mmCIF file of C-alpha atoms in Angstrom:
data_model
loop_
_atom_site.group_PDB
_atom_site.id
_atom_site.type_symbol
_atom_site.label_atom_id
_atom_site.label_comp_id
_atom_site.label_asym_id
_atom_site.label_seq_id
_atom_site.Cartn_x
_atom_site.Cartn_y
_atom_site.Cartn_z
ATOM 1 C CA MET A 25 43.809 63.633 40.543
ATOM 2 C CA GLU A 26 45.923 60.594 41.370
ATOM 3 C CA ALA A 27 43.410 59.450 43.951
ATOM 4 C CA THR A 28 40.372 59.584 41.683
ATOM 5 C CA SER A 29 41.601 58.777 38.145
ATOM 6 C CA HIS A 30 42.253 55.161 37.276
ATOM 7 C CA PRO A 31 43.899 53.379 34.320
ATOM 8 C CA ALA A 32 41.518 52.951 31.394
ATOM 9 C CA VAL A 33 42.558 49.350 30.782
ATOM 10 C CA HIS A 34 39.875 47.716 32.938
ATOM 11 C CA PRO A 35 37.377 45.679 30.905
ATOM 12 C CA VAL A 36 34.009 47.456 30.767
ATOM 13 C CA ALA A 37 32.092 44.462 32.144
ATOM 14 C CA VAL A 38 34.365 44.099 35.187
ATOM 15 C CA PRO A 39 34.583 47.380 37.133
ATOM 16 C CA PRO A 40 37.791 47.867 39.166
ATOM 17 C CA GLN A 41 37.561 46.826 42.793
ATOM 18 C CA PHE A 42 38.780 49.175 45.494
ATOM 19 C CA GLN A 43 40.379 48.012 48.714
ATOM 20 C CA GLY A 44 39.892 49.678 52.083
ATOM 21 C CA ALA A 45 37.156 51.673 53.768
ATOM 22 C CA GLY A 46 35.490 54.880 52.555
ATOM 23 C CA PRO A 47 32.566 55.829 50.342
ATOM 24 C CA PRO A 48 32.068 53.718 47.205
ATOM 25 C CA ALA A 49 33.791 55.190 44.134
ATOM 26 C CA ILE A 50 31.566 56.743 41.471
ATOM 27 C CA GLN A 51 31.567 54.641 38.320
ATOM 28 C CA MET A 52 31.891 56.659 35.081
ATOM 29 C CA LYS A 53 31.856 54.479 31.976
ATOM 30 C CA ASP A 54 33.853 55.811 29.033
ATOM 31 C CA PHE A 55 32.276 55.605 25.595
ATOM 32 C CA PRO A 56 33.490 56.704 22.125
ATOM 33 C CA GLY A 57 33.905 60.476 21.953
ATOM 34 C CA SER A 58 34.015 61.156 25.689
ATOM 35 C CA PRO A 59 37.060 63.019 27.113
ATOM 36 C CA GLY A 60 40.282 61.019 27.195
ATOM 37 C CA THR A 61 39.368 58.649 24.342
ATOM 38 C CA ALA A 62 40.549 58.516 20.725
ATOM 39 C CA GLY A 63 37.061 59.651 19.621
ATOM 40 C CA GLY A 64 37.291 62.658 21.956
ATOM 41 C CA LEU A 65 40.679 63.552 20.489
ATOM 42 C CA ALA A 66 39.272 63.290 16.945
ATOM 43 C CA LEU A 67 36.437 65.677 17.919
ATOM 44 C CA ARG A 68 38.967 68.188 19.338
ATOM 45 C CA PHE A 69 41.034 68.027 16.137
ATOM 46 C CA THR A 70 37.865 68.576 14.067
ATOM 47 C CA GLN A 71 36.894 71.633 16.147
ATOM 48 C CA PHE A 72 40.418 73.045 15.946
ATOM 49 C CA GLY A 73 40.680 72.460 12.197
ATOM 50 C CA PHE A 74 37.370 74.106 11.283
ATOM 51 C CA SER A 75 37.880 77.084 13.597
ATOM 52 C CA LEU A 76 41.426 77.621 12.272
ATOM 53 C CA ILE A 77 40.157 77.595 8.663
ATOM 54 C CA SER A 78 37.371 80.051 9.587
ATOM 55 C CA LEU A 79 39.902 82.316 11.347
ATOM 56 C CA CYS A 80 42.311 82.246 8.380
ATOM 57 C CA ILE A 81 39.496 83.092 5.922
ATOM 58 C CA MET A 82 38.300 86.004 8.082
ATOM 59 C CA VAL A 83 41.718 87.613 8.617
ATOM 60 C CA SER A 84 42.485 87.258 4.887
ATOM 61 C CA ILE A 85 39.615 89.675 4.091
ATOM 62 C CA ALA A 86 40.750 93.310 4.171
ATOM 63 C CA GLY A 87 38.458 95.556 6.192
ATOM 64 C CA PHE A 88 36.602 92.829 8.124
ATOM 65 C CA SER A 89 37.273 94.805 11.316
ATOM 66 C CA SER A 90 34.865 97.578 10.272
ATOM 67 C CA VAL A 91 31.939 95.262 11.187
ATOM 68 C CA THR A 92 31.598 94.432 14.913
ATOM 69 C CA ALA A 93 30.019 91.013 14.264
ATOM 70 C CA PHE A 94 32.971 89.927 12.105
ATOM 71 C CA CYS A 95 35.404 91.010 14.854
ATOM 72 C CA PHE A 96 33.344 88.965 17.320
ATOM 73 C CA LEU A 97 33.545 85.924 15.003
ATOM 74 C CA VAL A 98 37.343 86.269 14.834
ATOM 75 C CA ALA A 99 37.543 86.545 18.646
ATOM 76 C CA THR A 100 35.361 83.450 19.149
ATOM 77 C CA MET A 101 37.402 81.490 16.608
ATOM 78 C CA VAL A 102 40.623 82.365 18.460
ATOM 79 C CA PHE A 103 38.995 81.264 21.735
ATOM 80 C CA GLN A 104 37.708 78.054 20.107
ATOM 81 C CA CYS A 105 41.165 77.244 18.698
ATOM 82 C CA ILE A 106 42.847 77.688 22.092
ATOM 83 C CA TRP A 107 40.175 75.646 23.951
ATOM 84 C CA SER A 108 40.220 72.750 21.450
ATOM 85 C CA LEU A 109 44.023 72.704 21.389
ATOM 86 C CA CYS A 110 44.261 72.554 25.211
ATOM 87 C CA LEU A 111 41.628 69.837 25.509
ATOM 88 C CA GLY A 112 43.228 67.913 22.611
ATOM 89 C CA ALA A 113 46.573 68.029 24.454
ATOM 90 C CA LEU A 114 44.854 66.664 27.584
ATOM 91 C CA ASP A 115 43.315 63.853 25.499
ATOM 92 C CA ILE A 116 46.749 62.963 24.071
ATOM 93 C CA TYR A 117 48.168 62.894 27.620
ATOM 94 C CA ALA A 118 45.311 60.636 28.764
ATOM 95 C CA LEU A 119 45.822 58.275 25.816
ATOM 96 C CA LEU A 120 49.617 58.099 26.212
ATOM 97 C CA THR A 121 49.475 57.440 29.952
ATOM 98 C CA GLN A 122 46.492 55.064 29.678
ATOM 99 C CA ARG A 123 44.425 57.228 32.023
ATOM 100 C CA SER A 124 40.843 58.408 31.638
ATOM 101 C CA PHE A 125 38.994 61.460 32.951
ATOM 102 C CA ARG A 126 36.533 59.816 35.319
ATOM 103 C CA ASN A 127 36.609 62.553 37.943
ATOM 104 C CA PRO A 128 33.176 64.310 38.072
ATOM 105 C CA LEU A 129 34.858 67.648 38.923
ATOM 106 C CA ILE A 130 37.127 67.535 35.854
ATOM 107 C CA VAL A 131 34.239 66.429 33.619
ATOM 108 C CA SER A 132 32.120 69.317 35.029
ATOM 109 C CA LEU A 133 34.850 71.749 33.942
ATOM 110 C CA PHE A 134 34.827 70.215 30.436
ATOM 111 C CA VAL A 135 31.018 70.517 30.302
ATOM 112 C CA VAL A 136 30.984 74.192 31.329
ATOM 113 C CA GLY A 137 33.913 75.050 29.037
ATOM 114 C CA ASP A 138 32.396 73.238 26.067
ATOM 115 C CA TRP A 139 29.051 74.936 26.636
ATOM 116 C CA VAL A 140 30.563 78.430 26.834
ATOM 117 C CA THR A 141 32.782 77.830 23.789
ATOM 118 C CA SER A 142 30.041 76.310 21.649
ATOM 119 C CA THR A 143 27.588 79.092 22.573
ATOM 120 C CA MET A 144 30.104 81.804 21.697
ATOM 121 C CA THR A 145 31.057 80.080 18.430
ATOM 122 C CA PHE A 146 27.403 79.696 17.451
ATOM 123 C CA ALA A 147 26.655 83.336 18.334
ATOM 124 C CA GLY A 148 29.577 84.540 16.210
ATOM 125 C CA ALA A 149 28.610 82.311 13.288
ATOM 126 C CA CYS A 150 24.941 83.400 13.411
ATOM 127 C CA ALA A 151 25.774 87.113 13.614
ATOM 128 C CA ALA A 152 28.236 86.837 10.709
ATOM 129 C CA ALA A 153 25.751 84.773 8.675
ATOM 130 C CA GLY A 154 22.970 87.315 9.357
ATOM 131 C CA ILE A 155 25.111 90.190 8.094
ATOM 132 C CA THR A 156 26.329 88.223 5.061
ATOM 133 C CA VAL A 157 22.712 87.474 4.118
ATOM 134 C CA LEU A 158 21.869 91.176 4.618
ATOM 135 C CA ILE A 159 24.671 92.267 2.263
ATOM 136 C CA ASP A 160 24.058 89.482 -0.253
ATOM 137 C CA ASN A 161 20.252 89.045 -0.467
ATOM 138 C CA ASP A 162 18.728 92.188 1.051
ATOM 139 C CA LEU A 163 21.108 94.939 -0.110
ATOM 140 C CA GLU A 164 22.569 93.044 -3.116
ATOM 141 C CA GLN A 165 25.971 94.703 -2.646
ATOM 142 C CA CYS A 166 28.031 91.567 -2.849
ATOM 143 C CA GLY A 167 30.499 92.680 -5.503
ATOM 144 C CA PRO A 168 33.101 94.482 -3.379
ATOM 145 C CA ASN A 169 32.209 92.752 -0.114
ATOM 146 C CA HIS A 170 33.703 89.242 -0.506
ATOM 147 C CA CYS A 171 30.395 87.501 0.309
ATOM 148 C CA GLY A 172 31.675 84.085 -0.731
ATOM 149 C CA ARG A 173 34.526 84.233 1.748
ATOM 150 C CA PHE A 174 32.309 85.548 4.559
ATOM 151 C CA GLU A 175 29.885 82.683 3.877
ATOM 152 C CA ALA A 176 32.723 80.152 3.890
ATOM 153 C CA ALA A 177 34.038 81.509 7.220
ATOM 154 C CA ALA A 178 30.552 81.328 8.770
ATOM 155 C CA ALA A 179 30.069 77.776 7.426
ATOM 156 C CA MET A 180 33.390 76.641 8.942
ATOM 157 C CA ALA A 181 32.372 78.230 12.254
ATOM 158 C CA PHE A 182 29.071 76.281 12.124
ATOM 159 C CA MET A 183 31.006 73.031 11.515
ATOM 160 C CA SER A 184 33.258 73.800 14.482
ATOM 161 C CA TRP A 185 30.159 74.507 16.606
ATOM 162 C CA THR A 186 28.650 71.123 15.610
ATOM 163 C CA ALA A 187 31.753 69.255 16.795
ATOM 164 C CA THR A 188 31.918 71.272 20.048
ATOM 165 C CA THR A 189 28.230 70.631 20.754
ATOM 166 C CA LEU A 190 28.854 66.903 20.267
ATOM 167 C CA SER A 191 31.727 67.071 22.783
ATOM 168 C CA PHE A 192 29.487 68.969 25.200
ATOM 169 C CA CYS A 193 26.635 66.441 24.914
ATOM 170 C CA LEU A 194 28.960 63.458 25.434
ATOM 171 C CA SER A 195 30.634 65.066 28.480
ATOM 172 C CA PHE A 196 27.257 66.112 29.924
ATOM 173 C CA TRP A 197 25.874 62.589 29.435
ATOM 174 C CA LEU A 198 28.989 61.124 31.090
ATOM 175 C CA LEU A 199 28.573 63.514 34.028
ATOM 176 C CA ALA A 200 24.830 62.945 34.437
ATOM 177 C CA SER A 201 25.037 59.156 34.127
ATOM 178 C CA CYS A 202 27.450 58.898 37.079
ATOM 179 C CA ARG A 203 25.020 60.552 39.511
ATOM 180 C CA MET B 13 1.218 56.062 28.088
ATOM 181 C CA GLU B 14 -1.011 54.485 30.720
ATOM 182 C CA ALA B 15 1.284 51.481 31.012
ATOM 183 C CA THR B 16 4.495 53.461 31.611
ATOM 184 C CA SER B 17 3.486 56.633 33.497
ATOM 185 C CA HIS B 18 2.798 56.426 37.189
ATOM 186 C CA PRO B 19 1.227 58.741 39.762
ATOM 187 C CA ALA B 20 3.718 61.260 41.155
ATOM 188 C CA VAL B 21 2.562 60.729 44.721
ATOM 189 C CA HIS B 22 5.040 57.980 45.630
ATOM 190 C CA PRO B 23 7.548 59.031 48.305
ATOM 191 C CA VAL B 24 11.003 59.476 46.760
ATOM 192 C CA ALA B 25 12.679 57.082 49.199
ATOM 193 C CA VAL B 26 10.210 54.261 48.473
ATOM 194 C CA PRO B 27 10.007 53.574 44.722
ATOM 195 C CA PRO B 28 6.758 51.987 43.499
ATOM 196 C CA GLN B 29 6.823 48.194 43.350
ATOM 197 C CA PHE B 30 5.608 46.368 40.246
ATOM 198 C CA GLN B 31 3.974 42.972 40.345
ATOM 199 C CA GLY B 32 4.611 40.221 37.830
ATOM 200 C CA ALA B 33 7.496 39.273 35.545
ATOM 201 C CA GLY B 34 9.363 41.491 33.094
ATOM 202 C CA PRO B 35 12.379 43.781 33.074
ATOM 203 C CA PRO B 36 12.811 46.099 36.080
ATOM 204 C CA ALA B 37 11.216 49.547 35.598
ATOM 205 C CA ILE B 38 13.577 52.482 34.949
ATOM 206 C CA GLN B 39 13.567 54.924 37.869
ATOM 207 C CA MET B 40 13.406 58.611 36.867
ATOM 208 C CA LYS B 41 13.460 60.991 39.828
ATOM 209 C CA ASP B 42 11.605 64.292 39.326
ATOM 210 C CA PHE B 43 13.282 67.491 40.537
ATOM 211 C CA PRO B 44 12.223 71.160 40.392
ATOM 212 C CA GLY B 45 11.987 72.402 36.808
ATOM 213 C CA SER B 46 11.790 69.004 35.113
ATOM 214 C CA PRO B 47 8.790 68.263 32.838
ATOM 215 C CA GLY B 48 5.482 67.762 34.642
ATOM 216 C CA THR B 49 6.380 69.815 37.726
ATOM 217 C CA ALA B 50 5.302 73.323 38.812
ATOM 218 C CA GLY B 51 8.862 74.540 38.139
ATOM 219 C CA GLY B 52 8.686 73.130 34.615
ATOM 220 C CA LEU B 53 5.388 74.922 34.042
ATOM 221 C CA ALA B 54 6.885 78.215 35.309
ATOM 222 C CA LEU B 55 9.790 77.815 32.846
ATOM 223 C CA ARG B 56 7.327 77.243 29.973
ATOM 224 C CA PHE B 57 5.355 80.361 30.917
ATOM 225 C CA THR B 58 8.607 82.368 31.064
ATOM 226 C CA GLN B 59 9.620 81.165 27.599
ATOM 227 C CA PHE B 60 6.180 81.875 26.183
ATOM 228 C CA GLY B 61 6.018 85.345 27.758
ATOM 229 C CA PHE B 62 9.412 86.538 26.540
ATOM 230 C CA SER B 63 8.961 85.149 23.031
ATOM 231 C CA LEU B 64 5.483 86.708 22.761
ATOM 232 C CA ILE B 65 6.866 90.123 23.813
ATOM 233 C CA SER B 66 9.719 89.784 21.286
ATOM 234 C CA LEU B 67 7.240 88.820 18.556
ATOM 235 C CA CYS B 68 4.925 91.752 19.346
ATOM 236 C CA ILE B 69 7.836 94.231 19.301
ATOM 237 C CA MET B 70 9.087 92.895 15.951
ATOM 238 C CA VAL B 71 5.748 92.964 14.144
ATOM 239 C CA SER B 72 5.076 96.474 15.473
ATOM 240 C CA ILE B 73 8.066 97.789 13.464
ATOM 241 C CA ALA B 74 7.054 98.733 9.920
ATOM 242 C CA GLY B 75 9.403 97.328 7.271
ATOM 243 C CA PHE B 76 11.067 94.666 9.431
ATOM 244 C CA SER B 77 10.400 92.153 6.640
ATOM 245 C CA SER B 78 12.947 93.808 4.338
ATOM 246 C CA VAL B 79 15.732 92.178 6.399
ATOM 247 C CA THR B 80 15.937 88.366 6.183
ATOM 248 C CA ALA B 81 17.388 87.991 9.694
ATOM 249 C CA PHE B 82 14.443 89.886 11.246
ATOM 250 C CA CYS B 83 11.984 87.639 9.365
ATOM 251 C CA PHE B 84 13.897 84.633 10.725
ATOM 252 C CA LEU B 85 13.626 86.030 14.267
ATOM 253 C CA VAL B 86 9.848 86.436 13.868
ATOM 254 C CA ALA B 87 9.548 82.860 12.551
ATOM 255 C CA THR B 88 11.582 81.449 15.451
ATOM 256 C CA MET B 89 9.531 83.449 17.964
ATOM 257 C CA VAL B 90 6.301 82.023 16.517
ATOM 258 C CA PHE B 91 7.776 78.510 16.735
ATOM 259 C CA GLN B 92 8.975 79.145 20.305
ATOM 260 C CA CYS B 93 5.522 80.418 21.367
ATOM 261 C CA ILE B 94 3.780 77.330 19.941
ATOM 262 C CA TRP B 95 6.306 74.898 21.494
ATOM 263 C CA SER B 96 6.203 76.506 24.953
ATOM 264 C CA LEU B 97 2.403 76.695 24.886
ATOM 265 C CA CYS B 98 2.041 73.006 23.977
ATOM 266 C CA LEU B 99 4.548 71.862 26.600
ATOM 267 C CA GLY B 100 2.960 74.179 29.179
ATOM 268 C CA ALA B 101 -0.436 72.579 28.455
ATOM 269 C CA LEU B 102 1.132 69.128 28.968
ATOM 270 C CA ASP B 103 2.625 70.304 32.286
ATOM 271 C CA ILE B 104 -0.809 71.575 33.414
ATOM 272 C CA TYR B 105 -2.344 68.198 32.468
ATOM 273 C CA ALA B 106 0.385 66.367 34.425
ATOM 274 C CA LEU B 107 -0.120 68.582 37.485
ATOM 275 C CA LEU B 108 -3.933 68.306 37.404
ATOM 276 C CA THR B 109 -3.944 64.519 37.019
ATOM 277 C CA GLN B 110 -1.032 64.023 39.465
ATOM 278 C CA ARG B 111 1.015 62.271 36.800
ATOM 279 C CA SER B 112 4.672 62.785 35.907
ATOM 280 C CA PHE B 113 6.593 62.277 32.668
ATOM 281 C CA ARG B 114 8.896 59.459 33.671
ATOM 282 C CA ASN B 115 8.858 57.702 30.308
ATOM 283 C CA PRO B 116 12.347 57.938 28.699
ATOM 284 C CA LEU B 117 10.802 58.090 25.205
ATOM 285 C CA ILE B 118 8.629 61.110 26.085
ATOM 286 C CA VAL B 119 11.524 62.843 27.872
ATOM 287 C CA SER B 120 13.709 62.193 24.771
ATOM 288 C CA LEU B 121 11.126 64.006 22.641
ATOM 289 C CA PHE B 122 11.190 66.957 25.073
ATOM 290 C CA VAL B 123 15.002 67.009 24.964
ATOM 291 C CA VAL B 124 15.162 67.023 21.157
ATOM 292 C CA GLY B 125 12.346 69.587 20.854
ATOM 293 C CA ASP B 126 13.883 71.899 23.463
ATOM 294 C CA TRP B 127 17.277 71.661 21.798
ATOM 295 C CA VAL B 128 15.907 72.480 18.333
ATOM 296 C CA THR B 129 13.764 75.342 19.667
ATOM 297 C CA SER B 130 16.503 76.879 21.804
ATOM 298 C CA THR B 131 19.041 76.638 18.969
ATOM 299 C CA MET B 132 16.677 78.330 16.517
ATOM 300 C CA THR B 133 15.739 81.040 19.042
ATOM 301 C CA PHE B 134 19.407 81.722 19.790
ATOM 302 C CA ALA B 135 20.291 81.834 16.076
ATOM 303 C CA GLY B 136 17.478 84.320 15.400
ATOM 304 C CA ALA B 137 18.446 86.486 18.374
ATOM 305 C CA CYS B 138 22.159 86.509 17.418
ATOM 306 C CA ALA B 139 21.476 87.357 13.766
ATOM 307 C CA ALA B 140 19.090 90.199 14.761
ATOM 308 C CA ALA B 141 21.557 91.478 17.384
ATOM 309 C CA GLY B 142 24.421 91.394 14.840
ATOM 310 C CA ILE B 143 22.443 93.482 12.359
ATOM 311 C CA THR B 144 21.236 95.908 15.040
ATOM 312 C CA VAL B 145 24.863 96.469 16.136
ATOM 313 C CA LEU B 146 25.828 96.947 12.461
ATOM 314 C CA ILE B 147 23.164 99.638 11.966
ATOM 315 C CA ASP B 148 23.742 101.267 15.366
ATOM 316 C CA ASN B 149 27.528 101.181 15.961
ATOM 317 C CA ASP B 150 29.134 100.515 12.574
ATOM 318 C CA LEU B 151 26.918 102.481 10.165
ATOM 319 C CA GLU B 152 25.461 104.916 12.755
ATOM 320 C CA GLN B 153 22.128 105.054 10.922
ATOM 321 C CA CYS B 154 19.940 104.477 13.923
ATOM 322 C CA GLY B 155 17.613 107.436 13.510
ATOM 323 C CA PRO B 156 15.041 106.011 11.101
ATOM 324 C CA ASN B 157 15.744 102.358 11.901
ATOM 325 C CA HIS B 158 14.113 101.844 15.334
ATOM 326 C CA CYS B 159 17.320 100.453 16.902
ATOM 327 C CA GLY B 160 15.932 100.562 20.431
ATOM 328 C CA ARG B 161 12.991 98.356 19.517
ATOM 329 C CA PHE B 162 15.163 95.911 17.553
ATOM 330 C CA GLU B 163 17.502 95.678 20.561
ATOM 331 C CA ALA B 164 14.551 95.089 22.905
ATOM 332 C CA ALA B 165 13.194 92.318 20.641
ATOM 333 C CA ALA B 166 16.617 90.634 20.503
ATOM 334 C CA ALA B 167 16.987 90.937 24.295
ATOM 335 C CA MET B 168 13.566 89.307 24.862
ATOM 336 C CA ALA B 169 14.562 86.511 22.468
ATOM 337 C CA PHE B 170 17.775 85.964 24.475
ATOM 338 C CA MET B 171 15.724 85.751 27.699
ATOM 339 C CA SER B 172 13.415 83.202 26.076
ATOM 340 C CA TRP B 173 16.475 81.229 24.916
ATOM 341 C CA THR B 174 17.870 81.193 28.482
ATOM 342 C CA ALA B 175 14.648 79.669 29.849
ATOM 343 C CA THR B 176 14.466 77.114 27.015
ATOM 344 C CA THR B 177 18.101 76.101 27.552
ATOM 345 C CA LEU B 178 17.339 75.571 31.251
ATOM 346 C CA SER B 179 14.384 73.330 30.309
ATOM 347 C CA PHE B 180 16.640 71.426 27.885
ATOM 348 C CA CYS B 181 19.381 70.897 30.489
ATOM 349 C CA LEU B 182 16.920 69.674 33.130
ATOM 350 C CA SER B 183 15.220 67.252 30.713
ATOM 351 C CA PHE B 184 18.599 66.023 29.418
ATOM 352 C CA TRP B 185 19.845 65.468 32.986
ATOM 353 C CA LEU B 186 16.614 63.603 33.817
ATOM 354 C CA LEU B 187 17.042 61.414 30.732
ATOM 355 C CA ALA B 188 20.747 60.717 31.285
ATOM 356 C CA SER B 189 20.387 59.976 35.008
ATOM 357 C CA CYS B 190 17.853 57.195 34.357
ATOM 358 C CA ARG B 191 20.278 55.179 32.170
#
């Protein structure tokens, strides 16, 4: 990592010059929201916050575990929380040490991880939303079934998915634009 | 379109030269599966085929319209069929006239359209799968509810989503790599 990551303090218009022989270094230009920037950290905090709220709402509802889709939503929210927290910690490290993630291999890992996480979060949110709509609109048995809280948990999961998708797109763009 | 699209017969190593003044043309390199290639056309046919099968299975089940999520799946499958058919027709036109979609504006439209379509298809498939699992595993009322056919329709929708996501990624990579 030492050999391929460089301090993020170079002006954008003047790329760092490398001494010695070897293949030319790949230039990856950081932009707001990409990994290792303050915008990236804000996105990670947003994802973590929304998924934590969704998780807290779900586990506060007695008997949620009797529906497989709600269990899946809880599992994806736990996974989303852990992923966002880890990546947020990496962003804080990058900001404190004035380094940036310009290594295509590391950015590839972020892209794959973000894609898997966002897909799972979206799947959980859609399944939970589908069942909530079934209970609420189709069966009209909302009284004892806490529909409002299920809807709130699904909505928070959708917000978390939006932020994760944004992270994915920015990382993917960063990766593709260095090729 | 005439001014910005060029024949696809130029060798890759020798980009076409433009006469006269003006900004340098943006180079977009085609690769298998990107819009306007035989691979891209195959992906469109795959999407269309799977979504058509899913649609046919859904509408063959009497009473599917009593569940909102199943209606949503049918709507997304119709949308997916239309989108894939239109893009497939454009691919056929590009192949027949030996042209390629190297215009960033057109590729941007493909990227946005593919993203919207794949997201809707995935949402419909997840909601239908969540409800099928609810009926099958949680409530165990599968006898009169055609679970096998609902599962098959959701599976076909997931296959269609996979092909659409691949189209989206290839178009997005093509767009990002020309910047």
